[in-house]
CSV table of N, CA and C in Angstrom, one decimal:
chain,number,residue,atom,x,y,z
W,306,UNK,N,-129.8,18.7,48.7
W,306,UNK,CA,-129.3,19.7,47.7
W,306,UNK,C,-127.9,20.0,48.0
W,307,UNK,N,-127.2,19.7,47.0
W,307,UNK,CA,-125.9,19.9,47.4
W,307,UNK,C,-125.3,21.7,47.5
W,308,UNK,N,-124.4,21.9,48.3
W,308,UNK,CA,-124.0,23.5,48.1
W,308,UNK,C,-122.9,23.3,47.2
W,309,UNK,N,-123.1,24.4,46.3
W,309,UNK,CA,-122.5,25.2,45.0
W,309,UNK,C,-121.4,25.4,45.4
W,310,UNK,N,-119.9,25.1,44.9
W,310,UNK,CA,-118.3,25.2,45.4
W,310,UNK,C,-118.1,26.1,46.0
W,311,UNK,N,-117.4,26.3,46.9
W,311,UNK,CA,-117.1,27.8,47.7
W,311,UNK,C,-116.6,28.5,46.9
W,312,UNK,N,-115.5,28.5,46.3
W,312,UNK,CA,-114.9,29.0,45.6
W,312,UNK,C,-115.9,30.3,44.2
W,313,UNK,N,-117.3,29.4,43.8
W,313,UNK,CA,-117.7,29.9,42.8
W,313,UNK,C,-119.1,30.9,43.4
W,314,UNK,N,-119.0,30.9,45.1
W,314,UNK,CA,-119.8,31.7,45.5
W,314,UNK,C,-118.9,33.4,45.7
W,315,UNK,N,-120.5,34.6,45.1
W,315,UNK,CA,-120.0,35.5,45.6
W,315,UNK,C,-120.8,35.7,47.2
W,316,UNK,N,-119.4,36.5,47.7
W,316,UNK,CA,-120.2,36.9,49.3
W,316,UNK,C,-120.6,37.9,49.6
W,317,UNK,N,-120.4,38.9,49.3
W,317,UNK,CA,-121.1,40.4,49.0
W,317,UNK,C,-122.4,39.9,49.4
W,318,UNK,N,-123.2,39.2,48.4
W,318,UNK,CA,-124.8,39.7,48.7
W,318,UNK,C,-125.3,38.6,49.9
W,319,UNK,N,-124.7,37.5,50.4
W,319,UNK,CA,-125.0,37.1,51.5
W,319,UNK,C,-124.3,37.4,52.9
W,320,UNK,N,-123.3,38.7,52.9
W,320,UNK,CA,-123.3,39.0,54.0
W,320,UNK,C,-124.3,40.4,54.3
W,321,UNK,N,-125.2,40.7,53.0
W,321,UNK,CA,-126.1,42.0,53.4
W,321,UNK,C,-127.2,41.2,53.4
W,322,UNK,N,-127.2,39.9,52.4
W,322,UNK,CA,-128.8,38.8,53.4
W,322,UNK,C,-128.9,38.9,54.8
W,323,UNK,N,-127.7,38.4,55.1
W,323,UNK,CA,-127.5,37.9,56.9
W,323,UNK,C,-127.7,39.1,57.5
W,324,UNK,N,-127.0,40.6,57.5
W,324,UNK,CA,-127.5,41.2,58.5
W,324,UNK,C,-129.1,41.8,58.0
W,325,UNK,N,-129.3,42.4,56.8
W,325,UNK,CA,-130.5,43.1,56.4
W,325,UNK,C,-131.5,42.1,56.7
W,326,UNK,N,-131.3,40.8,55.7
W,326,UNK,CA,-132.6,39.9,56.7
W,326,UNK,C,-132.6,39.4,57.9
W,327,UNK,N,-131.6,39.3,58.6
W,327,UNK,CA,-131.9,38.9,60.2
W,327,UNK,C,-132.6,39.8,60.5
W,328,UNK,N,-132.2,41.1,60.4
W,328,UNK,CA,-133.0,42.4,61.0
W,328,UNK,C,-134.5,42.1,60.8
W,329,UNK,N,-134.8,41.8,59.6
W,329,UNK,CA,-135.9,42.5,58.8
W,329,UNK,C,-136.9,40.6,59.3
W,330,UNK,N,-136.4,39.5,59.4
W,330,UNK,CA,-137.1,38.9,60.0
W,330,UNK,C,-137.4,39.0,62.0
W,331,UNK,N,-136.1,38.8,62.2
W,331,UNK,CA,-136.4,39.6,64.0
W,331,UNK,C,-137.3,40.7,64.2
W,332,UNK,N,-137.3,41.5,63.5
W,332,UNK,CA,-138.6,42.5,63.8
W,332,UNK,C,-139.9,42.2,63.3
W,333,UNK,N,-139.5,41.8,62.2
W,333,UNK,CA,-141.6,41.0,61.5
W,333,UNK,C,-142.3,40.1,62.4
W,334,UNK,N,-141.1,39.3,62.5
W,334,UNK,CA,-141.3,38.1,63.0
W,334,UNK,C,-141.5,38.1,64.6
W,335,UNK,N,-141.1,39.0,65.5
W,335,UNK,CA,-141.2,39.4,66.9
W,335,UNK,C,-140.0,38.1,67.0
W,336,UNK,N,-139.1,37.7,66.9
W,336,UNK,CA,-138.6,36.5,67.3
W,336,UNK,C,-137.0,36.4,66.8
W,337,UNK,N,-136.5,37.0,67.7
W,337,UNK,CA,-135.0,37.7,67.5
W,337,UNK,C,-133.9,36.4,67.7
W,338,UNK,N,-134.2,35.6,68.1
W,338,UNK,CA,-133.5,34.1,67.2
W,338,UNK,C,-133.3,33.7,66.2
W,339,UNK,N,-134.8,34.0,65.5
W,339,UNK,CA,-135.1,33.2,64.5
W,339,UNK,C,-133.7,34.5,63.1
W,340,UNK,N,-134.4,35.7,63.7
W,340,UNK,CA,-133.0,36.7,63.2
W,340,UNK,C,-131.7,35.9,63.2
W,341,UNK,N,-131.6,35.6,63.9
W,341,UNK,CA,-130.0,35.4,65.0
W,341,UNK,C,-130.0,33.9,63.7
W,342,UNK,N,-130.8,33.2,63.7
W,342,UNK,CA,-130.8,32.2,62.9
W,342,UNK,C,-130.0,32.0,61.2
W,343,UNK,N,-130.5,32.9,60.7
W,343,UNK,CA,-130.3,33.6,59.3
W,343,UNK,C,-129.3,34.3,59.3
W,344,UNK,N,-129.0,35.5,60.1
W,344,UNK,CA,-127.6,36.0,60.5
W,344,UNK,C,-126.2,35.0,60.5
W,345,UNK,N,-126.6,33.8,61.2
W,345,UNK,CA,-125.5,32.7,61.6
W,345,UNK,C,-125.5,31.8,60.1
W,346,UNK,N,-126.5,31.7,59.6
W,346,UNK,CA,-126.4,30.7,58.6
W,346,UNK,C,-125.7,31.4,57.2
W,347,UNK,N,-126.0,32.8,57.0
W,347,UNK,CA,-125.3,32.8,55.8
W,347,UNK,C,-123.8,33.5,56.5
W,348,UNK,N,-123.4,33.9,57.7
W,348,UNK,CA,-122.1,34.5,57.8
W,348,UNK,C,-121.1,33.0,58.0
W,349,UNK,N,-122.1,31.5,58.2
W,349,UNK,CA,-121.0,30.3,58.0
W,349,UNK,C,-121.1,30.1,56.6
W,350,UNK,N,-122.2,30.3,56.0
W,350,UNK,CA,-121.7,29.9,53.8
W,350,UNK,C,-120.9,31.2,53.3
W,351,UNK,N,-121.0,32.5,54.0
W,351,UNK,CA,-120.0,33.3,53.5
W,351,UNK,C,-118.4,33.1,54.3
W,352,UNK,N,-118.4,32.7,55.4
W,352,UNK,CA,-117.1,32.1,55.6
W,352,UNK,C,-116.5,31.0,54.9
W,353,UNK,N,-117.6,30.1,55.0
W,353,UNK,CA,-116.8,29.0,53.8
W,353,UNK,C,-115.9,29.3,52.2
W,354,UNK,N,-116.7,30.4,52.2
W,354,UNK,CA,-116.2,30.8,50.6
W,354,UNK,C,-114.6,31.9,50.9
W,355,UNK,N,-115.0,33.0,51.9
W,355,UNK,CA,-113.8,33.5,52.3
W,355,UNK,C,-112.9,32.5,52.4
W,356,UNK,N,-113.0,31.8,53.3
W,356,UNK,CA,-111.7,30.6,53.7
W,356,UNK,C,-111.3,29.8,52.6
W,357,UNK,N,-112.1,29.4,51.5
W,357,UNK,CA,-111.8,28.8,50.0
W,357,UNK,C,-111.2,29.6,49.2
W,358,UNK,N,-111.4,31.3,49.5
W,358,UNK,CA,-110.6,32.2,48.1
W,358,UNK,C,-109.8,32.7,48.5
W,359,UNK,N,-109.3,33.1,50.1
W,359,UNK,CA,-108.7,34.1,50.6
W,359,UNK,C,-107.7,33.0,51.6
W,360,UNK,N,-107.3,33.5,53.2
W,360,UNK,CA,-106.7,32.7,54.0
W,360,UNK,C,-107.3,33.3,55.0
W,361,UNK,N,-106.1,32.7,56.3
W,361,UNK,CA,-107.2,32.6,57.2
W,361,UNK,C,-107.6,33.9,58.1
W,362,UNK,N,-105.7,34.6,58.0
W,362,UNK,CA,-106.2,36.1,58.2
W,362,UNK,C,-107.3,37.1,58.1
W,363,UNK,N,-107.7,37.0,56.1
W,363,UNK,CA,-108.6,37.2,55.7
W,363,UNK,C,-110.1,36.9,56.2
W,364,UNK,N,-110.0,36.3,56.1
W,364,UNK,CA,-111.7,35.1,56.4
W,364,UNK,C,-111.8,35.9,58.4
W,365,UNK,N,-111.0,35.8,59.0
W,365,UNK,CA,-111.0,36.3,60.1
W,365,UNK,C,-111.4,38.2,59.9
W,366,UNK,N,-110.8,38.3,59.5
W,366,UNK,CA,-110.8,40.0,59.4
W,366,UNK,C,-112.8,39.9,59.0
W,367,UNK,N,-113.0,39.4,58.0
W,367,UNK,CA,-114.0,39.6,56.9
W,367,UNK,C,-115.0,39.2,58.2
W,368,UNK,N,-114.9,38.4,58.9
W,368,UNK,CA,-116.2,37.9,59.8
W,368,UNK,C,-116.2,39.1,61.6
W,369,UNK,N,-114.8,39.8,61.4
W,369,UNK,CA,-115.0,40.6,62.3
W,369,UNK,C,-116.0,41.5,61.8
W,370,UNK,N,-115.6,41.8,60.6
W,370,UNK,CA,-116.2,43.2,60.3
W,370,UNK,C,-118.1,42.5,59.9
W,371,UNK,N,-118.0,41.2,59.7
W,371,UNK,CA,-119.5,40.8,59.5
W,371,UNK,C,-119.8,40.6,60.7
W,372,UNK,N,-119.7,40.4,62.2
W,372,UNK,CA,-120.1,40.4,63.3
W,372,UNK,C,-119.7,41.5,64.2
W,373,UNK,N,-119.2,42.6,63.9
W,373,UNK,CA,-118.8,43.5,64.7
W,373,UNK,C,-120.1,44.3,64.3
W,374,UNK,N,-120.3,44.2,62.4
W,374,UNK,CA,-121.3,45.1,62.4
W,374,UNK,C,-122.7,44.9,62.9
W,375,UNK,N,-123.0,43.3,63.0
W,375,UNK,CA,-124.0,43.3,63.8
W,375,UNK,C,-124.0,43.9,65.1
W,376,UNK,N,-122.8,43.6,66.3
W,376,UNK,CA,-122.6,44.1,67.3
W,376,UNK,C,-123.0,45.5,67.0
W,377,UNK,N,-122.3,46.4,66.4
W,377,UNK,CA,-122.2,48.0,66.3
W,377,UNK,C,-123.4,48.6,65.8
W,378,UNK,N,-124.2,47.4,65.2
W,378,UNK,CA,-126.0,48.3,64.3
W,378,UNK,C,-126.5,48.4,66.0
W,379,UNK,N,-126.7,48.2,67.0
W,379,UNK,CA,-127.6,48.5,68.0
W,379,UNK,C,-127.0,49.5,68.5
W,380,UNK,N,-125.9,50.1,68.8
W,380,UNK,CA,-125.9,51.5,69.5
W,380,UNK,C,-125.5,52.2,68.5
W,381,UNK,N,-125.3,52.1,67.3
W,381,UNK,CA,-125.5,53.1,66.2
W,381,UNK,C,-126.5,53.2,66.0
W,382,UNK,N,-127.9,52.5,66.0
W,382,UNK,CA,-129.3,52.5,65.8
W,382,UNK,C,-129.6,53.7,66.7
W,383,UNK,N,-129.3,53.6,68.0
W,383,UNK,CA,-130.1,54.5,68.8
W,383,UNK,C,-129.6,56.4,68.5
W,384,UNK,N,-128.6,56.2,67.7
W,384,UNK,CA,-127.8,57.5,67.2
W,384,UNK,C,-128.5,58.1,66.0
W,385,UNK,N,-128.5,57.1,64.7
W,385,UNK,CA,-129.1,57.0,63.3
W,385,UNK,C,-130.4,56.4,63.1
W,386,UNK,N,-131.2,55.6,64.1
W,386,UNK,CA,-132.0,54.8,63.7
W,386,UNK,C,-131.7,53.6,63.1
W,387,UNK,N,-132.7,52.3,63.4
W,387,UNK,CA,-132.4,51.0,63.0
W,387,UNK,C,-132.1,51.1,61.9
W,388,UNK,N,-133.0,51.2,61.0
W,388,UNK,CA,-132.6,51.2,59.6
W,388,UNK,C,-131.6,51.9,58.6
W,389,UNK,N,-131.3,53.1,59.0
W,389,UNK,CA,-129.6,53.5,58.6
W,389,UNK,C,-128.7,52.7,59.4
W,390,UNK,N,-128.9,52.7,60.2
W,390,UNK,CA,-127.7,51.8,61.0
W,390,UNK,C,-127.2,50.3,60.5
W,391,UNK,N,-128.5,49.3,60.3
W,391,UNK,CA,-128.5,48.2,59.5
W,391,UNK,C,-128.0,48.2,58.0
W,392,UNK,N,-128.7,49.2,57.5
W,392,UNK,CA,-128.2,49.6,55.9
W,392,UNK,C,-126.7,49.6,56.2
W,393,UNK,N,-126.1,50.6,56.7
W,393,UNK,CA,-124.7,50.9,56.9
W,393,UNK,C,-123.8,49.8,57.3
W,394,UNK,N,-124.1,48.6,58.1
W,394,UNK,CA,-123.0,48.0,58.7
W,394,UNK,C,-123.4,46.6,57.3
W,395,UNK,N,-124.4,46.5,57.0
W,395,UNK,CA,-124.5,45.5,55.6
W,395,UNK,C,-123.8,46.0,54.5
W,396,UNK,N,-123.5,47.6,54.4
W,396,UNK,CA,-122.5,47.7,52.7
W,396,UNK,C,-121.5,47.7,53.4
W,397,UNK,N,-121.0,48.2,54.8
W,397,UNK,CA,-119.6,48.2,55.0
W,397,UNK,C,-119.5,47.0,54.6
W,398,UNK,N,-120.2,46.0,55.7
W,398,UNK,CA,-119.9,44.3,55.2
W,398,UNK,C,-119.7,43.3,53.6
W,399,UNK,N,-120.8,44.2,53.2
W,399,UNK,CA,-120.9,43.7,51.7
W,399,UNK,C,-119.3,44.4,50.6
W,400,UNK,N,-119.3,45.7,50.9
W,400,UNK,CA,-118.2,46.1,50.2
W,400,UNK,C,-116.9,45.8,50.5
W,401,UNK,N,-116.8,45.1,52.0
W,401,UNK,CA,-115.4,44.8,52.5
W,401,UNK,C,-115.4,43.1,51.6
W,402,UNK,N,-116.1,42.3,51.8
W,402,UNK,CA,-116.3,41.0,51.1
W,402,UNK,C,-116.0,41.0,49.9
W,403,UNK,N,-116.4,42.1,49.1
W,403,UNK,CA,-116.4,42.1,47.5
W,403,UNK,C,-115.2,42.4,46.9
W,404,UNK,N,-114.5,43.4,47.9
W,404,UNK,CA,-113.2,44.1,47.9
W,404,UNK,C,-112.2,42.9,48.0
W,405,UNK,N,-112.6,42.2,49.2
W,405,UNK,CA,-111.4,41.2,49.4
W,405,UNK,C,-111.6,39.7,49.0
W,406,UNK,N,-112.7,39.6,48.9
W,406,UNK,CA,-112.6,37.9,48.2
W,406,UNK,C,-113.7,37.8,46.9
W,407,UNK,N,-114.4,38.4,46.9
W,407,UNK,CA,-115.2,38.4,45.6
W,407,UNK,C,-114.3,38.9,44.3
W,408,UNK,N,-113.5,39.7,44.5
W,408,UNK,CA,-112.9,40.5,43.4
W,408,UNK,C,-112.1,39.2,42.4
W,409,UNK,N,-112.4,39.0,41.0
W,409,UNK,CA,-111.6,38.2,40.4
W,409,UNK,C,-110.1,38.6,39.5
């Protein structure tokens, strides 16, 4: 199955897949890889598309802020709880994406 142009993908809603479902499978699933799995796979199809619309600054900035917030959901969790904390670092992520490379 081939993947759909970079260009014509939006990334907003696959950088809140990656972290909200990594989460939401690592915990169901007892199997915090298989998280780590899904996390990694859509933050490389949402890179590809950053690095197709934007440059490389951009695409850098956008994947800090999509792996910092995974970094930062575990000790904001123990502050907020998992699930505000996950909610939170997925819109930060999703609304920085949409702001900087989704926007047409």
């Amino acid at each position: 199955m081939p993947l759909k142009p970079a260009t014509d993908v939006q990334t907003a809603p696959i950088a809140a897949l990656g972290l909200l479902g990594g989460f939401v499978v690592a915990r169901e699933s007892g199997i915090r890889p298989l998280g780590g799995v899904l996390l990694g796979l859509c933050g490389l199809y949402a890179g590809r598309t950053w690095l197709a619309k934007t440059d490389p600054i951009t695409t850098a900035a956008l994947s800090a802020v999509y792996l910092g917030g995974f970094g930062a959901s575990h000790p904001l969790a123990k502050k907020v709880g998992a699930w505000p904390a996950v909610v939170g670092v997925a819109t930060a992520s999703a609304v920085s994406s949409h702001l900087l490379a989704d926007r047409d």
